[in-house]
Coordinates of C-alpha atoms in Angstrom, one line a residue:
M17 CA 42.6 20.4 -77.7
S18 CA 43.1 17.0 -75.9
E19 CA 44.6 19.0 -72.7
E20 CA 41.4 21.8 -73.3
R21 CA 39.1 18.2 -72.7
D22 CA 40.3 17.6 -70.2
V23 CA 40.3 20.5 -68.2
L24 CA 37.2 20.9 -69.2
S25 CA 36.5 17.8 -68.4
I26 CA 37.3 18.0 -64.2
T27 CA 36.0 21.0 -64.5
D28 CA 32.5 19.7 -65.0
D29 CA 33.2 16.8 -62.7
E30 CA 33.8 19.6 -60.1
E31 CA 30.6 21.0 -60.8
N32 CA 28.2 18.1 -61.5
D33 CA 29.4 16.8 -58.2
E34 CA 28.9 19.6 -56.7
F35 CA 25.5 20.0 -57.4
E36 CA 24.3 16.1 -57.5
D37 CA 21.9 15.4 -54.7
E38 CA 22.7 12.7 -52.7
G39 CA 20.4 10.2 -51.2
H40 CA 18.7 11.5 -47.6
L41 CA 19.2 9.9 -44.4
P42 CA 15.7 9.0 -42.0
E43 CA 14.2 11.6 -39.5
K44 CA 14.7 10.4 -36.6
H45 CA 12.8 13.1 -33.7
G46 CA 12.3 12.6 -30.2
T47 CA 12.2 14.5 -26.1
L48 CA 15.0 15.7 -25.8
S49 CA 15.5 18.5 -22.2
K50 CA 17.0 21.3 -23.0
W51 CA 18.2 24.8 -21.2
T52 CA 16.0 27.8 -21.6
N53 CA 17.7 30.5 -19.3
Y54 CA 18.7 30.4 -16.3
L55 CA 15.0 31.0 -14.5
H56 CA 13.1 27.8 -15.6
G57 CA 16.3 25.9 -15.9
W58 CA 15.1 22.9 -18.2
Q59 CA 11.8 21.7 -19.6
D60 CA 11.1 19.2 -22.4
R61 CA 11.3 20.0 -26.0
Y62 CA 10.5 18.4 -29.2
V63 CA 14.1 18.0 -31.2
V64 CA 13.2 16.7 -34.9
L65 CA 16.8 16.3 -37.1
K66 CA 16.1 15.6 -41.0
D67 CA 17.8 17.1 -43.6
G68 CA 21.3 18.5 -42.2
T69 CA 18.5 20.1 -40.1
F70 CA 18.1 20.8 -36.2
S71 CA 15.4 22.1 -35.6
Y72 CA 12.5 21.7 -31.7
F73 CA 9.3 22.5 -30.6
K74 CA 7.6 23.3 -27.3
S75 CA 6.0 20.0 -28.2
A76 CA 4.9 17.1 -30.7
S77 CA 1.5 18.3 -31.1
E78 CA 2.5 21.7 -31.9
T79 CA 5.0 21.2 -34.5
A80 CA 1.9 22.5 -37.0
Y81 CA 2.9 25.7 -36.1
G82 CA 6.4 26.4 -37.4
C83 CA 10.0 25.4 -35.6
R84 CA 11.2 27.6 -32.4
G85 CA 13.8 27.5 -33.4
A86 CA 16.6 25.4 -35.6
V87 CA 20.3 24.9 -37.4
S88 CA 22.0 24.2 -39.9
L89 CA 24.9 21.2 -39.3
N90 CA 26.6 22.1 -41.9
R91 CA 29.1 24.1 -39.2
A92 CA 27.4 23.0 -36.3
C93 CA 29.7 21.4 -33.3
V94 CA 28.6 18.4 -30.8
T95 CA 30.4 18.6 -27.4
P96 CA 29.5 15.3 -25.4
H97 CA 29.1 17.2 -21.8
P98 CA 32.7 16.3 -20.2
F99 CA 31.3 15.3 -16.5
D100 CA 27.9 15.9 -17.2
E101 CA 26.7 11.5 -18.8
C102 CA 23.6 12.4 -20.2
R103 CA 24.2 15.9 -21.1
F104 CA 25.6 17.3 -24.3
D105 CA 26.3 21.1 -25.7
V106 CA 24.8 21.8 -30.4
S107 CA 27.2 24.8 -31.1
V108 CA 26.9 27.0 -34.0
N109 CA 28.7 30.8 -33.9
D110 CA 28.1 32.0 -31.0
N111 CA 24.6 30.0 -30.3
V112 CA 25.1 27.3 -28.1
W113 CA 21.8 24.6 -27.9
Y114 CA 22.2 22.7 -23.8
L115 CA 20.8 19.6 -24.0
R116 CA 19.8 16.6 -21.7
A117 CA 19.5 13.3 -22.6
K118 CA 17.8 10.6 -20.9
D119 CA 20.7 8.1 -20.2
V120 CA 23.5 7.8 -21.6
E121 CA 22.5 5.1 -24.7
E122 CA 20.1 7.9 -25.2
R123 CA 23.0 11.0 -25.8
K124 CA 25.4 8.2 -28.1
L125 CA 22.0 7.6 -30.0
W126 CA 21.6 12.2 -30.2
V127 CA 24.9 12.5 -30.9
G128 CA 25.8 9.6 -33.9
S129 CA 22.8 10.7 -35.4
I130 CA 23.3 14.6 -35.8
E131 CA 26.9 13.9 -37.5
L132 CA 25.6 11.6 -40.0
H133 CA 23.6 14.4 -41.2
K134 CA 26.5 16.6 -40.2
E135 CA 29.0 14.5 -43.2
Q136 CA 26.4 14.0 -45.1
V137 CA 25.1 17.8 -45.6
T138 CA 29.1 18.7 -45.8
N139 CA 29.7 16.5 -48.5
S140 CA 26.7 18.0 -50.3
P141 CA 26.4 20.7 -52.2
D142 CA 26.0 24.1 -51.1
L143 CA 22.7 25.5 -52.4
A144 CA 22.8 28.5 -50.1
S145 CA 26.4 29.3 -50.9
G146 CA 24.8 31.8 -54.3
I147 CA 26.5 28.7 -56.7
Q148 CA 22.6 28.0 -58.6
P149 CA 22.5 23.9 -60.3
Y150 CA 22.9 24.4 -63.8
I151 CA 19.8 22.0 -66.0
H152 CA 21.9 20.0 -68.2
Q153 CA 19.5 19.1 -70.9
A154 CA 20.0 16.2 -73.0
E155 CA 21.1 18.1 -76.4
S156 CA 22.8 20.6 -77.2
G157 CA 20.6 23.6 -79.5
Y158 CA 22.4 22.5 -82.5
G159 CA 20.9 19.3 -82.6
S160 CA 22.7 16.1 -81.9
E161 CA 26.4 15.1 -82.5
N162 CA 24.8 12.7 -85.1
S163 CA 22.8 15.4 -86.8
L164 CA 25.7 17.4 -87.0
K165 CA 27.4 15.2 -89.5
R166 CA 28.6 16.8 -93.1
H167 CA 25.6 15.9 -95.5
G168 CA 27.7 16.2 -98.7
S169 CA 30.0 19.2 -99.6
L170 CA 26.7 21.3 -101.1
L171 CA 25.8 23.5 -97.9
S172 CA 23.4 26.8 -98.7
L173 CA 22.9 29.5 -96.8
T174 CA 19.8 28.7 -94.9
S175 CA 22.0 26.2 -93.0
G176 CA 25.1 28.3 -91.9
T177 CA 22.2 30.7 -91.3
S178 CA 20.5 28.5 -89.0
L179 CA 23.7 26.7 -87.1
S180 CA 24.6 30.1 -86.2
T181 CA 21.6 30.9 -85.3
A182 CA 21.6 27.7 -83.2
S183 CA 25.0 28.7 -81.5
A184 CA 23.7 31.6 -80.6
S185 CA 21.0 30.2 -78.9
S186 CA 23.6 28.7 -76.8
F187 CA 23.3 31.4 -73.7
K188 CA 20.5 30.1 -72.1
R189 CA 21.4 30.3 -68.1
G190 CA 22.0 26.6 -67.3
R191 CA 24.1 24.9 -69.9
G192 CA 27.0 22.7 -68.3
L193 CA 30.8 23.1 -69.4
R194 CA 30.4 18.8 -69.9
E195 CA 28.3 20.0 -73.9
K196 CA 30.1 22.9 -73.8
L197 CA 32.7 19.9 -74.8
A198 CA 31.0 17.8 -76.4
E199 CA 29.5 21.0 -79.1
M200 CA 33.6 22.0 -79.7
E201 CA 34.1 18.0 -80.3
T202 CA 31.6 18.2 -83.4
F203 CA 32.6 21.2 -84.9
R204 CA 36.1 19.7 -84.7
D205 CA 34.7 17.1 -86.6
I206 CA 33.4 19.4 -88.7
L207 CA 36.8 21.5 -90.3
C208 CA 38.5 18.2 -89.6
R209 CA 36.2 17.0 -92.1
Q210 CA 36.6 20.0 -94.6
V211 CA 40.4 19.8 -94.3
D212 CA 40.2 16.4 -95.1
T213 CA 38.0 17.7 -98.7
L214 CA 39.9 20.3 -99.1
Q215 CA 43.3 17.7 -99.0
S216 CA 41.9 15.1 -101.2
Y217 CA 41.6 18.3 -104.1
F218 CA 44.6 19.7 -103.7
D219 CA 46.2 16.0 -103.9
S220 CA 44.4 15.1 -106.7
C221 CA 45.4 18.5 -108.2
A222 CA 48.9 18.2 -107.7
S223 CA 49.1 14.7 -109.1
A224 CA 47.7 15.6 -111.9
V225 CA 49.4 18.5 -112.9
A226 CA 52.8 16.3 -112.2
E227 CA 51.2 13.4 -114.4
G228 CA 50.5 16.1 -117.6
T229 CA 54.5 18.4 -117.9
V230 CA 56.1 14.5 -117.9
H231 CA 53.6 13.3 -120.8
D232 CA 54.9 16.9 -122.3
L233 CA 58.4 15.9 -122.5
T234 CA 58.4 13.1 -124.1
E235 CA 55.4 15.1 -126.8
H236 CA 58.3 17.2 -127.4
D237 CA 61.1 15.1 -127.7
D238 CA 58.9 13.1 -130.7
D239 CA 58.0 16.4 -132.4
I240 CA 61.3 17.2 -132.4
D241 CA 62.8 13.3 -134.1
D242 CA 59.4 14.0 -136.4
I243 CA 59.6 17.7 -137.4
D244 CA 61.9 18.2 -140.8
D245 CA 64.9 19.6 -141.4
Y246 CA 65.7 23.7 -143.2
D247 CA 67.5 24.3 -145.4
T248 CA 71.1 24.4 -143.8
P249 CA 73.7 26.0 -145.8
T250 CA 77.2 24.6 -145.9
S251 CA 79.2 23.9 -143.4
G252 CA 81.4 26.9 -142.4
S253 CA 78.9 29.1 -143.8
S254 CA 78.1 31.3 -142.5
H255 CA 75.6 33.0 -144.3
P256 CA 72.2 35.1 -143.1
S257 CA 69.6 32.9 -145.2
K258 CA 70.7 29.6 -142.0
I259 CA 70.7 31.8 -138.8
G260 CA 66.9 33.0 -139.4
G261 CA 65.5 29.9 -139.9
L262 CA 67.2 28.1 -136.8
K263 CA 65.3 30.9 -135.4
G264 CA 61.9 29.7 -137.6
R265 CA 62.2 26.5 -136.5
D266 CA 62.4 27.1 -132.5
L267 CA 59.7 29.4 -133.0
A268 CA 57.8 27.0 -134.4
L269 CA 59.0 24.1 -131.8
N270 CA 57.4 26.8 -128.5
Q271 CA 54.2 26.1 -130.7
Q272 CA 54.0 22.9 -130.1
R273 CA 54.5 22.6 -127.3
L274 CA 52.3 24.7 -125.9
F275 CA 49.3 23.4 -127.9
A276 CA 50.4 20.2 -125.8
S277 CA 50.3 21.4 -122.5
T278 CA 46.9 22.5 -123.5
L279 CA 45.6 20.3 -124.3
I280 CA 47.4 18.1 -121.3
M281 CA 46.2 19.8 -119.6
S282 CA 42.5 20.4 -120.4
S283 CA 41.7 17.0 -120.0
I284 CA 43.5 16.7 -116.5
L285 CA 40.5 19.9 -115.7
Q286 CA 37.7 16.9 -117.0
Q287 CA 38.5 13.9 -115.6
H288 CA 39.2 15.1 -111.8
G289 CA 36.3 18.0 -112.3
G290 CA 34.3 16.8 -110.9
H291 CA 35.7 16.1 -107.6
A292 CA 36.0 19.4 -107.4
P293 CA 34.4 21.0 -103.4
D294 CA 32.1 23.3 -103.9
F295 CA 34.1 26.6 -103.0
K296 CA 30.4 28.6 -101.6
G297 CA 29.5 26.5 -99.2
E298 CA 32.7 24.9 -97.9
A299 CA 32.8 28.8 -97.1
Y300 CA 30.0 29.1 -95.5
T301 CA 30.6 26.2 -93.9
F302 CA 34.0 27.3 -92.3
K303 CA 31.9 30.9 -91.3
A304 CA 28.7 28.6 -88.5
T305 CA 32.1 26.5 -88.2
T306 CA 33.8 29.0 -86.6
A307 CA 31.2 31.8 -84.8
G308 CA 30.3 28.2 -82.5
I309 CA 33.5 27.2 -81.7
I310 CA 33.2 31.6 -80.6
A311 CA 30.6 30.7 -79.4
T312 CA 30.8 28.6 -77.8
L313 CA 34.4 29.5 -76.1
S314 CA 31.9 32.8 -74.4
H315 CA 30.2 30.1 -72.7
C316 CA 32.6 29.0 -70.8
I317 CA 33.8 32.6 -69.9
E318 CA 30.2 33.5 -69.2
I319 CA 30.2 29.8 -66.9
M320 CA 33.5 30.5 -65.1
S321 CA 32.8 34.1 -64.5
Q322 CA 29.3 33.1 -62.9
R323 CA 31.9 30.2 -61.1
E324 CA 34.4 33.4 -60.1
D325 CA 31.4 35.6 -58.5
A326 CA 30.0 33.0 -56.8
W327 CA 32.8 31.7 -54.9
R328 CA 34.0 35.0 -54.7
K329 CA 30.7 36.4 -52.5
R330 CA 31.7 33.0 -50.6
M331 CA 34.9 34.1 -49.6
E332 CA 33.1 37.1 -48.6
R333 CA 30.1 35.5 -46.6
E334 CA 33.6 33.6 -44.9
V335 CA 35.3 37.1 -44.1
E336 CA 32.2 38.2 -42.4
K337 CA 31.1 35.8 -41.1
R338 CA 34.9 35.9 -39.4
K339 CA 34.7 39.6 -38.2
K340 CA 31.6 38.2 -36.4
V341 CA 32.8 35.3 -34.7
E342 CA 36.1 38.1 -33.7
E343 CA 33.4 40.4 -32.5
S344 CA 32.1 37.8 -30.0
Y345 CA 35.1 36.3 -29.2
K346 CA 36.3 39.8 -28.5
S347 CA 33.1 40.7 -26.6
V348 CA 33.4 37.3 -24.5
L349 CA 36.9 38.7 -23.6
L350 CA 34.8 41.7 -21.9
D351 CA 32.4 39.8 -20.5
R352 CA 34.2 37.5 -18.3
Q353 CA 35.8 40.3 -16.5
K354 CA 32.2 41.4 -15.6
P355 CA 31.5 39.9 -12.2
I356 CA 27.9 39.4 -12.7
V357 CA 28.1 35.9 -15.6
F358 CA 24.4 34.9 -17.2
G359 CA 25.4 32.0 -19.6
G360 CA 23.7 28.3 -19.8
P361 CA 23.9 25.5 -16.7
D362 CA 27.6 26.1 -16.7
Y363 CA 27.2 29.1 -14.9
E364 CA 24.7 27.6 -12.1
E365 CA 25.6 26.1 -8.8
G366 CA 27.2 22.8 -9.1
P367 CA 30.5 21.0 -8.3
H368 CA 31.6 22.1 -11.9
C369 CA 30.6 25.7 -11.9
A370 CA 31.7 28.0 -14.8
I371 CA 32.1 31.1 -12.4
N372 CA 34.7 31.5 -9.5
E373 CA 33.3 32.5 -5.6
D374 CA 33.7 36.5 -5.8
E375 CA 31.0 36.6 -9.4
F376 CA 29.0 33.6 -7.5
F377 CA 28.4 36.0 -4.5
D378 CA 27.8 39.7 -6.3
A379 CA 25.2 37.7 -8.3
V380 CA 23.6 35.9 -5.9
D381 CA 23.6 39.1 -3.7
A382 CA 22.2 41.7 -6.8
A383 CA 19.7 38.7 -6.6
L384 CA 19.3 39.2 -3.3
D385 CA 19.2 42.9 -3.6
K386 CA 16.2 43.0 -6.6
L387 CA 14.5 40.8 -3.9
E388 CA 14.5 43.4 -1.4
K389 CA 13.4 46.2 -3.1
E390 CA 10.6 44.0 -4.4
E391 CA 9.7 42.9 -0.9
E392 CA 9.8 47.5 -0.3
R393 CA 7.0 47.5 -2.5
K394 CA 4.5 45.5 -1.3
L395 CA 2.0 45.7 1.4
N396 CA 2.0 44.3 4.1
P397 CA -2.0 42.8 4.4
V398 CA -2.6 41.6 8.2
G399 CA -4.0 37.6 7.5
K400 CA -6.7 36.9 9.0
P401 CA -5.7 34.1 11.7
M402 CA -5.6 30.6 11.4
P403 CA -8.3 28.4 14.0
P404 CA -6.2 25.7 14.7
P405 CA -8.1 22.4 14.2
A406 CA -9.9 21.1 17.5
I407 CA -7.7 18.5 17.9
S408 CA -4.2 17.3 20.4
L409 CA -1.3 15.7 19.0
S410 CA -1.1 12.4 19.7
P411 CA 1.5 10.7 22.0
N412 CA 1.6 7.4 18.8
H413 CA 2.1 10.1 16.6
S414 CA 5.0 9.1 15.0
L415 CA 6.5 13.1 15.5
Y416 CA 5.9 13.1 18.9
N417 CA 9.1 12.6 20.5
E418 CA 10.9 14.1 18.3
I419 CA 8.7 17.1 18.1
N420 CA 9.4 17.0 22.0
Q421 CA 12.7 16.4 22.1
I422 CA 14.2 19.5 19.6
T423 CA 12.2 21.7 21.8
G424 CA 12.9 20.2 25.1
E425 CA 16.5 20.8 23.6
H426 CA 15.3 24.8 22.7
L427 CA 14.3 25.8 25.5
N428 CA 17.9 23.5 27.7
Y429 CA 19.7 25.6 25.5
L430 CA 18.1 29.3 26.0
E431 CA 18.6 28.9 30.1
E432 CA 22.1 27.0 30.2
K433 CA 23.5 29.3 28.2
N434 CA 24.3 31.9 30.3
A435 CA 25.1 29.5 33.5
A436 CA 28.0 27.7 30.8
G437 CA 29.8 30.4 29.3
E438 CA 29.2 30.0 25.1
E439 CA 29.0 33.6 24.4
D440 CA 33.0 33.3 24.6
N441 CA 32.6 30.6 21.7
W442 CA 30.7 32.3 19.6
I443 CA 32.0 34.7 17.2
L444 CA 30.8 38.3 16.3
I445 CA 29.1 39.5 12.7
H446 CA 27.1 41.9 13.2
E447 CA 26.0 44.5 16.1
E448 CA 22.9 47.1 15.4
G449 CA 21.4 49.5 18.0
E450 CA 19.9 46.7 20.7
M451 CA 20.7 43.5 17.4
K452 CA 23.9 41.4 17.8
V453 CA 23.9 38.3 15.2
L454 CA 26.7 35.5 16.4
K455 CA 28.2 32.5 14.3
R456 CA 29.8 29.6 14.7
E457 CA 31.6 28.3 12.3
L458 CA 31.0 25.0 11.3
E459 CA 30.6 22.6 8.0
E460 CA 29.4 19.2 7.7
D461 CA 30.9 16.3 3.9
G462 CA 32.2 20.4 3.1
L463 CA 28.9 22.2 3.8
V464 CA 28.5 25.3 5.2
I465 CA 26.6 24.9 8.2
D466 CA 27.2 27.8 10.4
P467 CA 24.8 27.8 13.5
L468 CA 23.8 31.7 13.8
K469 CA 22.1 33.6 17.1
A470 CA 20.2 36.5 17.5
V471 CA 19.9 38.4 20.1
H472 CA 17.2 41.2 19.6
T473 CA 15.3 43.6 21.9
V474 CA 11.9 45.4 21.1
K475 CA 9.5 48.0 22.4
G476 CA 6.8 47.8 21.9
I477 CA 5.4 44.9 21.2
T478 CA 5.7 41.0 23.2
G479 CA 7.1 38.2 22.7
H480 CA 3.7 36.1 22.3
E481 CA 3.4 38.3 19.5
I482 CA 6.6 38.0 17.9
C483 CA 5.3 34.7 18.1
H484 CA 2.3 34.5 16.5
Y485 CA 3.4 36.1 13.2
F486 CA 6.6 33.3 12.6
W487 CA 4.6 30.6 13.0
D488 CA 0.9 31.7 11.4
L489 CA 0.8 30.4 8.2
N490 CA -1.6 33.1 6.9
V491 CA 0.9 36.6 7.6
R492 CA 4.4 34.3 6.1
M493 CA 3.8 35.8 2.9
D494 CA 3.8 39.6 4.1
W495 CA 6.8 39.3 5.8
E496 CA 9.4 36.7 4.2
G497 CA 10.2 38.3 0.7
T498 CA 12.5 35.0 -0.6
L499 CA 9.4 32.5 -0.6
E500 CA 8.2 31.3 -4.1
S501 CA 5.3 29.8 -2.4
T502 CA 4.1 28.1 1.0
R503 CA 1.6 26.0 2.2
C504 CA 0.4 23.3 4.7
I505 CA 0.6 20.1 3.8
E506 CA -0.7 18.3 7.2
W507 CA -2.0 20.1 10.2
L508 CA -0.8 17.7 13.2
S509 CA -2.5 19.3 16.5
E510 CA -3.4 23.2 17.0
D511 CA 0.3 23.6 16.9
T512 CA 1.6 22.1 15.5
F513 CA 2.0 21.8 11.5
V514 CA 3.6 20.5 8.4
S515 CA 4.3 23.6 6.4
H516 CA 6.7 22.7 2.6
N517 CA 7.9 26.1 0.9
V518 CA 9.2 26.7 -2.7
I519 CA 12.3 29.1 -2.0
K520 CA 12.1 31.8 -5.1
R521 CA 16.0 31.6 -7.1
V522 CA 18.9 33.2 -7.0
W523 CA 20.5 32.9 -10.5
P524 CA 23.4 31.3 -10.8
A525 CA 22.3 29.3 -6.9
S526 CA 19.5 26.3 -7.5
Q527 CA 16.3 27.3 -5.9
R528 CA 15.7 25.4 -3.9
D529 CA 12.2 24.6 -0.9
A530 CA 11.8 23.6 3.0
L531 CA 9.7 21.1 4.1
F532 CA 9.6 21.2 7.9
W533 CA 7.1 21.2 10.2
S534 CA 6.1 24.6 13.2
H535 CA 5.1 24.5 16.4
I536 CA 4.4 26.3 18.7
R537 CA 4.2 26.9 22.5
H538 CA 4.2 28.4 25.4
V539 CA 6.4 27.9 28.1
I540 CA 5.8 28.6 31.5
S541 CA 8.2 29.7 34.1
D542 CA 8.4 28.0 38.3
D543 CA 10.3 31.2 38.5
E544 CA 7.6 34.5 39.6
E545 CA 10.7 37.3 38.7
K546 CA 11.3 35.1 35.0
P547 CA 9.1 36.0 32.8
D548 CA 6.5 33.1 30.6
L549 CA 8.5 32.3 27.4
W550 CA 7.2 32.1 24.6
I551 CA 8.7 29.3 21.4
V552 CA 8.4 28.3 17.7
V553 CA 10.6 25.8 16.6
N554 CA 10.9 25.3 12.5
Y555 CA 12.5 21.4 11.7
S556 CA 12.8 19.7 9.0
T557 CA 10.3 16.3 8.0
D558 CA 9.8 13.6 4.9
H559 CA 6.2 13.6 4.3
P560 CA 4.9 11.1 1.3
S561 CA 2.5 13.8 -0.3
V562 CA 5.7 16.0 -1.2
P563 CA 8.8 13.3 -1.8
P564 CA 12.0 14.2 -3.4
N565 CA 11.8 16.5 -6.2
K566 CA 13.5 18.9 -8.8
Y567 CA 14.9 21.7 -5.9
V568 CA 17.1 21.3 -3.3
R569 CA 15.6 20.6 -0.1
V570 CA 17.0 22.4 2.8
K571 CA 17.3 20.7 6.0
M572 CA 17.0 22.9 9.0
N573 CA 16.7 23.4 13.0
V574 CA 15.9 27.0 13.5
S575 CA 13.9 28.1 17.0
M576 CA 12.1 31.5 18.1
A577 CA 12.5 32.6 21.6
C578 CA 10.7 35.4 23.0
Q579 CA 9.9 36.8 27.0
T580 CA 8.4 39.7 27.6
L581 CA 9.4 42.2 29.7
I582 CA 6.9 44.9 31.5
E583 CA 7.7 47.8 33.5
P584 CA 5.7 48.4 36.1
P585 CA 3.4 51.4 34.7
N586 CA 2.9 55.0 36.9
D587 CA -0.7 53.9 36.1
S588 CA -2.9 51.2 36.0
E589 CA -3.4 50.3 32.4
I590 CA 0.0 48.9 30.7
T591 CA 0.4 50.7 27.4
R592 CA 3.1 49.9 24.6
D593 CA 5.7 51.6 25.5
N594 CA 6.0 49.8 28.8
I595 CA 6.2 46.6 26.9
T596 CA 10.0 45.2 25.8
C597 CA 10.5 41.6 23.9
K598 CA 14.0 39.4 24.7
I599 CA 14.0 37.7 21.4
T600 CA 16.5 35.3 21.1
Y601 CA 16.6 33.9 17.6
T602 CA 18.8 30.3 16.6
A603 CA 19.7 29.3 12.9
N604 CA 21.1 25.7 12.1
V605 CA 21.3 25.5 8.2
N606 CA 22.5 23.0 6.1
P607 CA 21.3 24.5 2.6
G608 CA 22.4 21.5 0.3
G609 CA 24.0 21.4 -3.2
W610 CA 27.3 22.8 -3.8
A611 CA 27.0 26.4 -3.0
P612 CA 30.4 27.7 -2.5
A613 CA 31.4 27.9 1.2
S614 CA 32.7 32.0 1.3
V615 CA 29.3 32.9 -0.4
L616 CA 27.3 30.8 1.7
R617 CA 29.2 32.7 5.2
A618 CA 28.6 35.8 3.4
V619 CA 24.5 36.1 2.6
Y620 CA 24.2 34.5 6.4
K621 CA 26.4 38.0 7.7
R622 CA 24.3 39.6 5.1
E623 CA 21.2 37.9 4.9
Y624 CA 20.2 36.5 8.8
P625 CA 19.9 40.3 10.8
K626 CA 17.1 42.1 7.7
F627 CA 15.4 39.1 8.5
L628 CA 15.9 39.8 11.9
K629 CA 15.3 43.4 11.8
R630 CA 12.5 44.0 8.7
F631 CA 10.1 40.7 10.9
T632 CA 10.4 42.7 13.8
S633 CA 9.6 46.6 12.2
Y634 CA 6.3 44.0 10.2
V635 CA 4.8 43.1 14.4
K636 CA 5.1 46.3 15.0
E637 CA 3.5 47.9 12.7
I638 CA 0.6 45.4 11.9
T639 CA -0.1 45.1 16.2
A640 CA 0.6 49.0 16.7
N641 CA -2.9 49.5 16.4
K642 CA -4.0 46.1 18.5
P643 CA -4.9 45.5 21.9
I644 CA -1.4 43.8 23.1
L645 CA -1.8 40.4 22.7
L646 CA 0.3 39.2 25.8

């Protein structure tokens, strides 16, 4: 019985430990940057750590409307990023939250708090496991332990029935094993008291019987001595009368002995009769006690069956989760074989990018194709010409010398290129009809800044028209499909302004912007044999109203130089059939960031010819029904 008590005590202690409520850690809340998707990147979110649950809201003012996501820290894994000192990841199975704190100390506080809450959840009851906590009562269905003590030997049928009814009530759900053990202890005490009572009675009876036997023998010996002798024949005689006298004497002696024993036993029973128990009441007590024990054991079996079912369900859930994890793992292995990988911030441009250069280029190529298709579907309305302000750039302006110097370098380069024979230093990367695209491979600090030159000849448009639409800010969004926005920051003169362009995001590359001054100039030739030249120069600059921001800033030095060649017409009127424009486009662009060199070169080779072809087609379409702008 003691071994059974120890086993039940251990089981019940485990049950109490499992369902015991522990103290709660204080709530922690604040603002962190959360990676949303590859379009919007990092966004500020209001996060709350409470009761083992990590949830986030769009802002602190929206907490009353419900969270946008929540994870339980029971099986969460918190991983500080190995390279980004402000970032940490919270993952539960295949669900990953990428989070960034403002500084290193804040990240340490958040990671520490999450680990504390996770430890508390791990050691606390798992209410989601399907095991309902049992509600322990102060007293059992049988009453208190004192009320179960035996009050005398008499026990009516009514009292026995009440015990049986109480035992049946012990099947109430929520009774613990510890209480059942106490009930069985009470039943054991009742049985022990019954056994002690009966044993005491039987011991008294045995003692009385033993005492009566000794007294009988003593009285028997005295009786023999007191009995008168019968008539005895002389010695040696064998008269029959003598034999008959002996038999009569023995019969009388036996009768005397029986009578004496009866008197002694009657005296003993009268002496101990007052101590005799109520056997009928004890029988009822015994039946009720054994019924209570059986009921209690049945309840214990029921509790153990419930726990067995709960653990079986938990095991089934764990098996199901394992299957899901295995399926997710297989899915990840399959996804790694795909050329385009969508993921978190580790799959975008950076010094520790998780995708190789081939996959990086495939993703960029797919995004550029999408932009090109969107651009083809766009209408190309003619923008209204921007009236230039009636001011000129002052020589005292801070950019005056820079604009003249950069524009002069481009003009000198156009004049010297043929004599110097620089064509030999360029690599032809694309040729389509009259268009040739050449480049030189050049890197600075590991970044590709390959200078590019495109030479193209287009009939039906003039150099003035090409440069005008290339420079005019109002029509830039019509022909440039890679821009998200463009705006004028400041007009410097009637032919120069500062512009800010935000370039569309091409995943997995980071989003970029460009801040530059744009200058258009008409260069009149001193040689009658050489045509006039129009040139537009875009050169990166700084401006206090557009400081460096979340975008990667592109540095550029771009020029579009055009000359118009006119064939003598058969009649006096010049038509567009008599016009040919020679275009020289040069670009020296430093994209910044951490994009792979092979990807940049592949993109340049693909995009520059498309741009020049697309832009010249746009100008021809716009000017088809307009007067010639020489």
